[in-house]
CSV table of C-alpha atoms and ligand atoms in Angstrom, one decimal:
chain,number,residue,atom,x,y,z
A,76,UNK,CA,42.8,80.5,89.0
A,77,UNK,CA,39.9,79.9,91.3
A,78,UNK,CA,40.7,76.2,91.3
A,79,UNK,CA,44.2,76.9,92.4
A,80,UNK,CA,43.0,79.0,95.3
A,81,UNK,CA,40.5,76.5,96.3
A,82,UNK,CA,43.2,73.8,96.4
A,83,UNK,CA,45.6,76.0,98.3
A,84,UNK,CA,43.1,76.7,101.1
A,85,UNK,CA,41.4,73.3,101.2
A,86,UNK,CA,41.9,71.9,104.7
A,87,UNK,CA,41.4,68.4,103.4
A,88,UNK,CA,44.3,68.7,101.0
A,89,UNK,CA,46.5,70.0,103.8
A,90,UNK,CA,45.3,67.1,106.0
A,91,UNK,CA,46.1,64.5,103.3
A,92,UNK,CA,49.4,65.8,101.9
A,93,UNK,CA,51.0,67.6,104.9
A,94,UNK,CA,49.7,66.2,108.2
A,95,UNK,CA,49.6,62.7,106.8
A,96,UNK,CA,53.3,63.0,105.8
A,97,UNK,CA,54.7,65.0,108.7
A,98,UNK,CA,57.3,62.3,109.3
A,99,UNK,CA,58.6,62.6,105.8
A,100,UNK,CA,58.9,66.4,106.0
A,101,UNK,CA,60.5,66.1,109.4
A,102,UNK,CA,63.2,63.8,108.1
A,103,UNK,CA,63.6,66.1,105.1
A,104,UNK,CA,64.0,69.2,107.3
A,105,UNK,CA,66.6,67.4,109.4
A,106,UNK,CA,68.6,66.3,106.4
A,107,UNK,CA,68.4,69.8,104.9
A,108,UNK,CA,69.7,71.3,108.1
A,109,UNK,CA,72.4,68.6,108.4
A,110,UNK,CA,73.8,68.9,104.9
A,111,UNK,CA,73.7,72.7,105.1
A,112,UNK,CA,75.5,72.8,108.4
A,113,UNK,CA,78.2,70.4,107.1
A,114,UNK,CA,78.6,72.4,103.9
A,115,UNK,CA,78.7,75.6,105.9
A,116,UNK,CA,81.6,74.4,108.1
A,117,UNK,CA,83.5,73.4,105.0
A,118,UNK,CA,82.7,76.6,103.2
A,119,UNK,CA,83.8,78.7,106.1
A,120,UNK,CA,87.1,76.9,106.4
A,121,UNK,CA,87.7,77.1,102.7
A,122,UNK,CA,86.5,80.7,102.5
A,123,UNK,CA,88.8,82.0,105.3
A,124,UNK,CA,91.8,80.0,103.8
A,125,UNK,CA,91.3,81.1,100.2
A,126,UNK,CA,90.3,84.7,101.3
A,127,UNK,CA,93.6,85.0,103.1
A,128,UNK,CA,95.4,83.5,100.1
A,129,UNK,CA,93.7,86.1,97.9
A,130,UNK,CA,95.3,89.0,99.8
A,131,UNK,CA,98.8,87.3,99.9
A,132,UNK,CA,101.6,88.8,98.0
A,133,UNK,CA,102.8,85.5,96.7
A,134,UNK,CA,101.8,85.2,93.0
A,135,UNK,CA,101.4,81.4,93.0
A,136,UNK,CA,99.3,81.3,96.1
A,137,UNK,CA,97.2,84.2,94.9
A,138,UNK,CA,96.9,82.6,91.5
A,139,UNK,CA,95.7,79.3,92.7
A,140,UNK,CA,93.1,80.9,95.0
A,141,UNK,CA,91.9,83.1,92.1
A,142,UNK,CA,91.6,80.2,89.7
A,143,UNK,CA,89.5,78.3,92.2
A,144,UNK,CA,87.2,81.3,92.8
A,145,UNK,CA,86.7,82.0,89.1
A,146,UNK,CA,86.2,78.4,88.2
A,147,UNK,CA,83.4,78.0,90.8
A,148,UNK,CA,81.7,81.3,90.2
A,149,UNK,CA,81.5,81.0,86.4
A,150,UNK,CA,79.9,77.6,86.2
A,151,UNK,CA,76.4,76.4,87.3
A,152,UNK,CA,76.1,74.8,90.7
A,153,UNK,CA,74.0,72.0,89.3
A,154,UNK,CA,76.8,71.1,86.8
A,155,UNK,CA,79.3,71.2,89.6
A,156,UNK,CA,77.2,68.9,91.8
A,157,UNK,CA,76.8,66.4,88.9
A,158,UNK,CA,80.5,66.4,88.5
A,159,UNK,CA,81.0,65.7,92.1
A,160,UNK,CA,78.2,63.2,92.5
A,161,UNK,CA,78.6,61.1,89.3
A,162,UNK,CA,82.1,62.1,88.3
A,163,UNK,CA,83.9,61.9,91.6
A,164,UNK,CA,81.3,59.7,93.4
A,165,UNK,CA,83.2,56.4,92.9
A,166,UNK,CA,86.0,57.9,95.0
A,167,UNK,CA,83.8,57.9,98.0
A,168,UNK,CA,82.4,54.4,97.7
A,169,UNK,CA,78.6,54.4,98.0
A,170,UNK,CA,78.5,57.3,100.4
A,171,UNK,CA,76.0,59.7,98.9
A,172,UNK,CA,76.5,62.6,101.3
A,173,UNK,CA,80.3,63.3,101.0
A,174,UNK,CA,80.3,64.3,97.3
A,175,UNK,CA,77.3,66.5,97.8
A,176,UNK,CA,78.7,68.3,100.9
A,177,UNK,CA,82.0,68.7,99.0
A,178,UNK,CA,80.1,70.2,96.0
A,179,UNK,CA,78.0,72.6,98.1
A,180,UNK,CA,80.9,73.5,100.4
A,181,UNK,CA,83.3,74.3,97.6
A,182,UNK,CA,80.7,76.3,95.8
A,183,UNK,CA,79.8,78.4,98.8
A,184,UNK,CA,83.5,78.6,99.8
A,185,UNK,CA,84.3,80.5,96.7
A,186,UNK,CA,81.8,83.2,97.5
A,187,UNK,CA,82.8,83.3,101.1
A,188,UNK,CA,86.5,83.7,100.0
A,189,UNK,CA,85.6,86.8,98.1
A,190,UNK,CA,83.6,88.2,101.0
A,191,UNK,CA,86.5,87.5,103.3
A,192,UNK,CA,89.0,89.1,101.0
A,193,UNK,CA,86.9,92.3,100.8
A,194,UNK,CA,86.6,92.2,104.6
A,195,UNK,CA,90.3,91.9,105.2
A,196,UNK,CA,91.0,94.7,102.8
A,197,UNK,CA,88.4,96.9,104.5
A,198,UNK,CA,90.2,96.6,107.8
A,199,UNK,CA,92.6,99.5,107.3
A,200,UNK,CA,96.2,98.9,106.5
A,201,UNK,CA,97.0,100.8,109.7
A,202,UNK,CA,95.7,97.9,111.8
A,203,UNK,CA,98.2,95.6,110.1
A,204,UNK,CA,101.1,98.0,110.6
A,205,UNK,CA,100.2,98.6,114.2
A,206,UNK,CA,100.1,94.8,114.8
A,207,UNK,CA,103.5,94.3,113.1
A,208,UNK,CA,105.0,97.3,115.0
A,209,UNK,CA,104.2,95.7,118.3
A,210,UNK,CA,106.2,92.6,117.3
A,211,UNK,CA,103.5,90.3,116.0
A,212,UNK,CA,104.2,87.9,113.2
A,213,UNK,CA,102.1,88.1,110.1
A,214,UNK,CA,100.1,85.1,111.3
A,215,UNK,CA,99.4,86.7,114.7
A,216,UNK,CA,98.4,90.0,113.2
A,217,UNK,CA,95.9,88.2,110.9
A,218,UNK,CA,94.4,85.9,113.6
A,219,UNK,CA,94.4,88.3,116.5
A,220,UNK,CA,93.6,91.7,114.9
A,221,UNK,CA,92.6,91.5,111.2
A,222,UNK,CA,90.3,88.5,110.9
A,223,UNK,CA,88.2,89.1,114.1
A,224,UNK,CA,87.4,92.6,112.7
A,225,UNK,CA,87.0,91.4,109.2
A,226,UNK,CA,84.5,88.7,110.3
A,227,UNK,CA,82.4,91.2,112.2
A,228,UNK,CA,82.3,93.5,109.1
A,229,UNK,CA,81.4,90.8,106.7
A,230,UNK,CA,78.8,89.1,109.0
A,231,UNK,CA,75.8,90.4,107.1
A,232,UNK,CA,77.3,89.3,103.7
A,233,UNK,CA,78.3,85.9,105.2
A,234,UNK,CA,74.8,85.4,106.6
A,235,UNK,CA,73.4,86.1,103.2
A,236,UNK,CA,75.7,83.6,101.7
A,237,UNK,CA,74.8,80.9,104.2
A,238,UNK,CA,71.1,81.6,103.7
A,239,UNK,CA,71.7,81.1,100.0
A,240,UNK,CA,73.5,77.8,100.8
A,241,UNK,CA,70.4,76.5,102.6
A,242,UNK,CA,68.2,77.4,99.6
A,243,UNK,CA,70.8,76.0,97.2
A,244,UNK,CA,70.9,72.7,99.1
A,245,UNK,CA,67.5,72.0,97.6
A,246,UNK,CA,69.3,71.1,94.4
A,247,UNK,CA,70.7,67.9,95.9
A,248,UNK,CA,67.1,66.5,95.8
A,249,UNK,CA,68.0,65.9,92.1
A,250,UNK,CA,70.3,63.1,93.3
A,251,UNK,CA,67.6,61.5,95.5
A,252,UNK,CA,69.1,62.9,98.6
A,253,UNK,CA,66.2,62.9,101.1
A,254,UNK,CA,66.1,66.5,102.1
A,255,UNK,CA,63.2,68.9,102.4
A,256,UNK,CA,62.6,69.5,98.7
A,257,UNK,CA,62.9,65.8,98.0
A,258,UNK,CA,60.2,65.2,100.7
A,259,UNK,CA,57.9,67.5,98.8
A,260,UNK,CA,58.5,65.6,95.5
A,261,UNK,CA,57.8,62.3,97.2
A,262,UNK,CA,54.5,63.6,98.6
A,263,UNK,CA,53.7,65.0,95.2
A,264,UNK,CA,54.3,61.6,93.6
A,265,UNK,CA,52.2,59.9,96.2
A,266,UNK,CA,49.2,62.3,96.2
A,267,UNK,CA,49.3,63.7,92.7
A,268,UNK,CA,49.2,67.1,94.2
A,269,UNK,CA,52.2,69.4,93.6
A,270,UNK,CA,50.9,72.7,94.9
A,271,UNK,CA,50.4,72.3,98.6
A,272,UNK,CA,53.4,70.2,99.5
A,273,UNK,CA,55.8,72.6,97.7
A,274,UNK,CA,54.1,75.7,99.1
A,275,UNK,CA,54.5,74.2,102.5
A,276,UNK,CA,58.2,73.5,101.9
A,277,UNK,CA,58.7,77.0,100.6
A,278,UNK,CA,57.2,78.3,103.9
A,279,UNK,CA,59.6,76.2,105.9
A,280,UNK,CA,62.6,77.5,103.9
A,281,UNK,CA,61.3,81.0,104.5
A,282,UNK,CA,61.0,80.6,108.2
A,283,UNK,CA,64.5,79.2,108.5
A,284,UNK,CA,66.1,81.9,106.3
A,285,UNK,CA,64.1,84.7,108.0
A,286,UNK,CA,65.0,83.5,111.5
A,287,UNK,CA,68.7,83.3,110.6
A,288,UNK,CA,68.8,86.8,109.1
A,289,UNK,CA,67.0,88.3,112.2
A,290,UNK,CA,69.5,86.4,114.4
A,291,UNK,CA,72.4,87.9,112.6
A,292,UNK,CA,71.0,91.4,112.9
A,293,UNK,CA,70.8,90.8,116.7
A,294,UNK,CA,74.4,89.6,116.8
A,295,UNK,CA,75.4,92.7,114.9
A,296,UNK,CA,73.7,95.0,117.4
A,297,UNK,CA,75.3,93.2,120.3
A,298,UNK,CA,78.8,93.4,119.0
A,299,UNK,CA,78.7,97.0,117.8
A,300,UNK,CA,80.8,98.2,120.7
A,301,UNK,CA,83.9,96.0,120.1
A,302,UNK,CA,83.6,95.6,116.4
A,303,UNK,CA,84.4,91.9,116.9
A,304,UNK,CA,82.2,88.9,117.2
B,186,UNK,CA,121.1,102.7,118.7
B,187,UNK,CA,120.0,103.5,115.1
B,188,UNK,CA,122.3,103.9,112.1
B,189,UNK,CA,121.2,104.5,108.5
B,190,UNK,CA,124.0,104.1,106.0
B,191,UNK,CA,123.3,105.4,102.4
B,192,UNK,CA,119.7,104.4,102.5
B,193,UNK,CA,117.7,104.8,99.3
B,194,UNK,CA,114.2,103.8,98.6
B,195,UNK,CA,112.0,103.9,95.6
B,196,UNK,CA,108.2,103.5,95.2
B,197,UNK,CA,108.2,102.2,91.6
B,198,UNK,CA,110.2,104.8,89.8
B,199,UNK,CA,109.7,107.5,92.4
B,200,UNK,CA,112.7,107.8,94.6
B,201,UNK,CA,111.5,108.9,98.1
B,202,UNK,CA,114.7,108.5,100.1
B,203,UNK,CA,118.1,109.5,98.7
B,204,UNK,CA,121.3,108.4,100.3
B,205,UNK,CA,120.2,109.0,103.9
B,206,UNK,CA,122.9,108.8,106.5
B,207,UNK,CA,121.8,109.1,110.1
B,208,UNK,CA,122.9,108.0,113.5
B,209,UNK,CA,121.0,108.2,116.7
B,210,UNK,CA,122.7,107.3,120.0
B,211,UNK,CA,121.1,105.8,123.0
B,212,UNK,CA,119.1,108.3,125.0
B,213,UNK,CA,119.0,110.8,122.2
B,214,UNK,CA,115.9,112.6,121.0
B,215,UNK,CA,116.0,113.3,117.3
B,216,UNK,CA,113.3,115.5,115.7
B,217,UNK,CA,112.7,115.2,112.0
B,218,UNK,CA,110.9,118.1,110.2
B,219,UNK,CA,110.2,118.7,106.6
B,220,UNK,CA,107.4,119.4,104.2
B,221,UNK,CA,104.6,116.9,103.5
B,222,UNK,CA,105.6,114.2,101.0
B,223,UNK,CA,109.3,114.6,101.8
B,224,UNK,CA,109.7,111.1,103.0
B,225,UNK,CA,109.6,111.4,106.8
B,226,UNK,CA,107.0,108.7,107.3
B,227,UNK,CA,108.8,106.4,104.9
B,228,UNK,CA,112.1,106.8,106.7
B,229,UNK,CA,110.5,105.8,110.0
B,230,UNK,CA,108.7,102.9,108.4
B,231,UNK,CA,112.0,101.7,106.9
B,232,UNK,CA,113.7,101.9,110.3
B,233,UNK,CA,111.0,99.6,111.5
B,234,UNK,CA,111.1,97.4,108.4
B,235,UNK,CA,107.5,98.0,107.6
B,236,UNK,CA,108.8,99.1,104.2
B,237,UNK,CA,111.7,97.4,102.3
B,238,UNK,CA,114.7,99.5,101.2
B,239,UNK,CA,116.5,99.1,97.9
B,240,UNK,CA,119.9,100.4,98.9
B,241,UNK,CA,122.0,100.9,102.0
B,242,UNK,CA,121.7,99.5,105.5
B,243,UNK,CA,119.8,100.2,108.7
B,244,UNK,CA,121.1,99.0,112.0
B,245,UNK,CA,118.8,99.0,115.0
B,246,UNK,CA,120.5,98.1,118.3
B,247,UNK,CA,123.3,96.5,116.4
B,248,UNK,CA,121.1,94.4,114.1
B,249,UNK,CA,120.9,95.1,110.4
B,250,UNK,CA,117.1,94.9,110.1
B,251,UNK,CA,116.8,94.6,106.4
B,252,UNK,CA,119.2,91.7,106.3
B,253,UNK,CA,117.2,89.8,108.8
B,254,UNK,CA,115.0,87.2,107.1
B,255,UNK,CA,111.3,88.3,106.9
B,256,UNK,CA,110.2,85.7,109.3
B,257,UNK,CA,112.6,87.0,111.9
B,258,UNK,CA,111.9,90.7,111.6
B,259,UNK,CA,109.2,90.7,114.2
B,260,UNK,CA,112.0,90.0,116.7
B,261,UNK,CA,113.8,93.2,115.8
B,262,UNK,CA,110.5,95.1,115.8
B,263,UNK,CA,110.0,94.2,119.4
B,264,UNK,CA,112.8,96.6,120.3
B,265,UNK,CA,111.1,99.4,118.5
B,266,UNK,CA,107.9,101.1,119.5
B,267,UNK,CA,105.9,103.0,116.9
B,268,UNK,CA,103.3,105.7,117.3
B,269,UNK,CA,101.2,106.6,114.3
B,270,UNK,CA,99.5,109.8,113.1
B,271,UNK,CA,96.2,108.0,113.0
B,272,UNK,CA,96.8,106.2,116.3
B,273,UNK,CA,95.9,102.8,114.8
B,274,UNK,CA,94.7,101.3,118.0
B,275,UNK,CA,93.2,97.9,117.6
B,276,UNK,CA,89.6,98.7,117.2
B,277,UNK,CA,88.4,95.3,118.5
B,278,UNK,CA,90.3,95.6,121.8
B,279,UNK,CA,89.8,97.7,124.9
B,280,UNK,CA,92.5,100.2,125.9
B,281,UNK,CA,94.0,97.7,128.4
B,282,UNK,CA,93.8,94.8,125.8
B,283,UNK,CA,95.6,97.0,123.3
B,284,UNK,CA,98.5,97.3,125.7
B,285,UNK,CA,98.5,93.7,126.9
B,286,UNK,CA,97.9,91.8,123.7
B,287,UNK,CA,101.5,91.9,122.5
B,288,UNK,CA,103.1,91.1,125.9
B,289,UNK,CA,100.8,88.1,126.2
B,290,UNK,CA,101.0,86.8,122.7
B,291,UNK,CA,104.5,88.0,121.7
B,292,UNK,CA,106.5,87.8,124.9
B,293,UNK,CA,104.3,85.1,126.5
B,294,UNK,CA,103.9,87.0,129.7
B,295,UNK,CA,101.1,85.6,131.8
B,296,UNK,CA,97.8,87.6,131.7
B,297,UNK,CA,97.9,88.9,135.2
B,298,UNK,CA,101.4,90.2,135.0
B,299,UNK,CA,100.7,91.8,131.7
B,300,UNK,CA,97.5,93.5,133.0
B,301,UNK,CA,99.3,94.8,136.0
B,302,UNK,CA,101.9,96.3,133.8
B,303,UNK,CA,99.3,97.6,131.4
B,304,UNK,CA,97.5,99.4,134.2
B,305,UNK,CA,100.7,101.0,135.3
B,306,UNK,CA,101.3,102.2,131.8
B,307,UNK,CA,97.8,103.6,131.6
B,308,UNK,CA,98.5,105.5,134.8
B,309,UNK,CA,101.7,106.8,133.3
B,310,UNK,CA,99.8,108.3,130.4
B,311,UNK,CA,97.1,109.6,132.7
B,312,UNK,CA,94.3,107.3,131.7
B,313,UNK,CA,93.9,104.8,134.5
B,314,UNK,CA,90.1,105.0,134.4
B,315,UNK,CA,89.9,104.1,130.7
B,316,UNK,CA,91.2,100.6,130.8
B,317,UNK,CA,87.9,99.0,129.7
B,318,UNK,CA,87.0,101.6,127.0
B,319,UNK,CA,87.1,100.7,123.3
B,320,UNK,CA,89.1,103.0,121.0
B,321,UNK,CA,85.8,104.3,119.5
B,322,UNK,CA,84.8,105.5,122.9
B,323,UNK,CA,88.0,107.6,123.5
B,324,UNK,CA,88.9,111.1,122.2
B,325,UNK,CA,91.8,111.4,119.8
B,326,UNK,CA,94.2,112.6,122.5
B,327,UNK,CA,93.2,109.7,124.7
B,328,UNK,CA,93.6,107.2,121.9
B,329,UNK,CA,97.1,108.5,121.1
B,330,UNK,CA,98.1,108.2,124.8
B,331,UNK,CA,96.9,104.6,124.8
B,332,UNK,CA,98.9,104.1,121.6
B,333,UNK,CA,102.0,105.4,123.4
B,334,UNK,CA,101.4,103.0,126.3
B,335,UNK,CA,100.9,100.2,123.9
B,336,UNK,CA,104.2,100.9,122.2
B,337,UNK,CA,105.9,101.0,125.6
B,338,UNK,CA,104.5,97.7,126.7
B,339,UNK,CA,107.3,95.8,125.0
B,340,UNK,CA,110.0,97.8,126.8
B,341,UNK,CA,111.3,99.1,123.5
B,342,UNK,CA,114.8,100.5,123.3
B,343,UNK,CA,113.7,103.0,120.6
B,344,UNK,CA,110.4,104.9,120.1
B,345,UNK,CA,109.3,106.2,116.7
B,346,UNK,CA,106.7,108.9,116.5
B,347,UNK,CA,105.1,109.8,113.2
B,348,UNK,CA,103.4,113.2,113.5
B,349,UNK,CA,101.7,112.0,116.7
B,350,UNK,CA,99.7,115.2,117.2
B,351,UNK,CA,98.8,116.1,113.6
B,352,UNK,CA,95.4,114.4,113.7
B,353,UNK,CA,94.5,116.0,117.0
B,354,UNK,CA,92.3,118.9,117.9
B,355,UNK,CA,94.4,121.7,119.3
B,356,UNK,CA,93.2,121.3,122.9
B,357,UNK,CA,94.4,117.7,122.9
B,358,UNK,CA,97.9,118.3,121.6
B,359,UNK,CA,99.4,119.3,124.9
B,360,UNK,CA,98.4,116.1,126.8
B,361,UNK,CA,100.1,114.0,124.2
B,362,UNK,CA,103.3,116.2,124.1
B,363,UNK,CA,103.5,116.1,127.8
B,364,UNK,CA,103.6,112.3,127.8
B,365,UNK,CA,106.3,112.4,125.2
B,366,UNK,CA,108.3,115.0,127.2
B,367,UNK,CA,108.1,112.7,130.3
B,368,UNK,CA,109.3,109.9,128.2
B,369,UNK,CA,112.2,111.9,126.9
B,370,UNK,CA,113.3,112.8,130.4
B,371,UNK,CA,113.4,109.1,131.3
B,372,UNK,CA,116.2,108.7,128.8
B,373,UNK,CA,114.2,106.9,126.0
B,374,UNK,CA,115.8,107.1,122.6
B,375,UNK,CA,113.2,108.8,120.4
B,376,UNK,CA,112.9,109.8,116.8
B,377,UNK,CA,110.0,112.2,116.4
B,378,UNK,CA,108.5,113.5,113.2
B,379,UNK,CA,106.6,116.6,114.2
B,380,UNK,CA,105.6,120.1,113.2
B,381,UNK,CA,105.4,121.1,116.9
B,382,UNK,CA,108.3,123.6,116.9
B,383,UNK,CA,107.9,124.3,120.6
B,384,UNK,CA,108.3,120.7,121.4
B,385,UNK,CA,111.3,120.4,119.1
B,386,UNK,CA,113.0,123.4,120.7
B,387,UNK,CA,112.4,122.1,124.2
B,388,UNK,CA,113.0,118.4,123.9
B,389,UNK,CA,115.2,117.7,120.9
B,390,UNK,CA,118.9,117.0,121.2
B,391,UNK,CA,119.2,117.3,117.4
B,392,UNK,CA,116.9,118.4,114.6
B,393,UNK,CA,117.2,117.3,111.0
B,394,UNK,CA,115.4,118.9,108.1
B,395,UNK,CA,114.4,116.6,105.2
B,396,UNK,CA,113.2,117.7,101.8
B,397,UNK,CA,112.8,115.6,98.7
B,398,UNK,CA,114.0,112.5,100.4
B,399,UNK,CA,117.3,114.0,101.4
B,400,UNK,CA,118.7,115.3,104.7
B,401,UNK,CA,119.2,119.0,103.9
B,402,UNK,CA,120.3,120.3,107.3
B,403,UNK,CA,121.2,118.9,110.7
B,404,UNK,CA,121.9,120.8,113.9
B,405,UNK,CA,121.1,121.4,117.5
B,406,UNK,CA,117.8,123.2,118.2
B,407,UNK,CA,119.1,126.7,119.0
B,408,UNK,CA,121.1,127.1,115.8
B,409,UNK,CA,118.5,125.3,113.7
B,410,UNK,CA,115.9,127.9,114.5
B,411,UNK,CA,118.1,131.0,114.9
B,412,UNK,CA,120.7,130.4,112.2
B,413,UNK,CA,119.6,127.9,109.6
B,414,UNK,CA,122.4,127.4,107.0
B,415,UNK,CA,120.4,126.1,103.9
B,416,UNK,CA,118.1,128.2,101.8
B,417,UNK,CA,115.4,125.5,101.8
B,418,UNK,CA,115.4,125.3,105.5
B,419,UNK,CA,115.0,129.0,105.8
B,420,UNK,CA,112.1,129.0,103.3
B,421,UNK,CA,110.4,126.2,105.2
B,422,UNK,CA,110.9,127.8,108.6
B,423,UNK,CA,109.6,131.1,107.4
B,424,UNK,CA,106.4,129.4,106.3
B,425,UNK,CA,105.7,127.5,109.6
B,426,UNK,CA,107.0,129.8,112.3
C,623,ADP,N1,102.9,103.0,99.6
C,623,ADP,C1,103.3,104.0,98.8
C,623,ADP,N2,103.3,103.7,97.4
C,623,ADP,C2,103.7,104.7,96.6
C,623,ADP,N3,104.2,105.9,96.9
C,623,ADP,C3,104.2,106.2,98.3
C,623,ADP,C4,103.8,105.3,99.2
C,623,ADP,N4,103.9,105.8,100.5
C,623,ADP,C5,104.4,107.1,100.2
C,623,ADP,N5,104.6,107.3,98.9
C,623,ADP,C6,105.1,108.5,98.3
C,623,ADP,O1,106.4,108.7,98.9
C,623,ADP,C7,106.6,110.1,99.2
C,623,ADP,C8,107.0,110.3,100.6
C,623,ADP,O2,105.8,110.0,101.4
C,623,ADP,P1,105.9,110.1,103.0
C,623,ADP,O3,107.1,109.3,103.5
C,623,ADP,O4,104.6,109.7,103.5
C,623,ADP,O5,106.1,111.7,103.2
C,623,ADP,P2,105.9,112.5,104.6
C,623,ADP,O6,105.6,111.6,105.7
C,623,ADP,O7,107.1,113.3,104.7
C,623,ADP,O8,104.7,113.4,104.3
C,623,ADP,C9,105.4,110.8,98.7
C,623,ADP,O9,105.6,111.3,97.4
C,623,ADP,C10,104.3,109.7,98.7
C,623,ADP,O10,103.4,110.0,97.7
C,624,MG,MG1,104.0,111.5,106.9
């Protein structure tokens, strides 16, 4: 125990395994942010699309959406990523990023879809009827009235999901993708010290996640009046 | 303007409308009264094709709305304004935007023209200063007046009112009824579901009483209140008058 504390607060260890490898961590952080952002965009598009499908009255459309959501939510992310990376990898030539972004995006998209569905259903039926009664088409009612309100309501849940995505993206280090967690592994391998580099990386994740959640709280407060982002 | 011919509707196995025949001519104000759960809202919602019917036909301005394919129904709905018991203003839009959103996106009016018209409508319902307020910042009576202005923004040929004052505090009922009276004097065709008997007496051209999804009695206001023919109407009137 004492030995662990000593290592954790030893300036020399920090000098050797963090300061000395700042470039590696920097690249890792950049890659983490990039792959998370790309997956986030994909997840958002899929989530809205599938969420809308989930509230549709068409059985087939609804069934397909439901099958996707259930398949994703009831299998481990790592297994999904392995399927995408090794199983479907050849489809994408030797591009390492695409299958991983697809895997993370489809995974998060399923959760976003359920959040979107709940959000749409929470915007009262009256809003839909009012929109139809002033001559809007279903699509116009969705895009002008229902979704803007649904998105505002689900903002906290969405933010939580996206923060999870950033943390989940650490799994792609398994495939040698040079993101933040992978940076820590590399430094560990080079210095034979696992504690400090990984604690450091954990702090970086925490700062990102915490900043994001505070940012979302701020947006929530600023949009309270209109109920729309 | 509106014609219902042997309209029946079921929710699952529950029949909520039975063989409704009804005609409303242009410029007429028809008041519908009846106990809660008798199918009044459902009838209005069927006239606007917000609910499907299982039997019969409904014509609105010469078009059989339930025979119109679903992707064309919004075109018929543009001729019909609807005012709801719970106002149902778009919560994410200001009062003015509530009124202009449909002219802009549905009729493709340009924004400035739509806003000018929207402000005129707000003036008409007595709320010119509330253009930039969100629904949550308005009282119930104010919300309902904005909702009437919103419905009028498409220049509808027919206005449907579903208990427009039932969710209001007593002191706000008059301001909404006054707007509706004004509207009636301009010759708007109106179907009004209400329990405001004073309003019915004063404004209605005709009153129908609905119970159990059937039209029980139909007459002009004086005879409706002074000499109802049916037992069920008498019982109902004795309870509410
Ligand atoms: N969406 C629905 N699904 C099932 N039953 C409904 C639905 N809407 C209304 N009903 C039923 O239909 C009947 C008539 O309702 P409604 O038209 O709202 O009556 P009113 O407006 O006269 O109070 C009631 O018994 C009600 O419970
Ligand atoms: Mg009703």
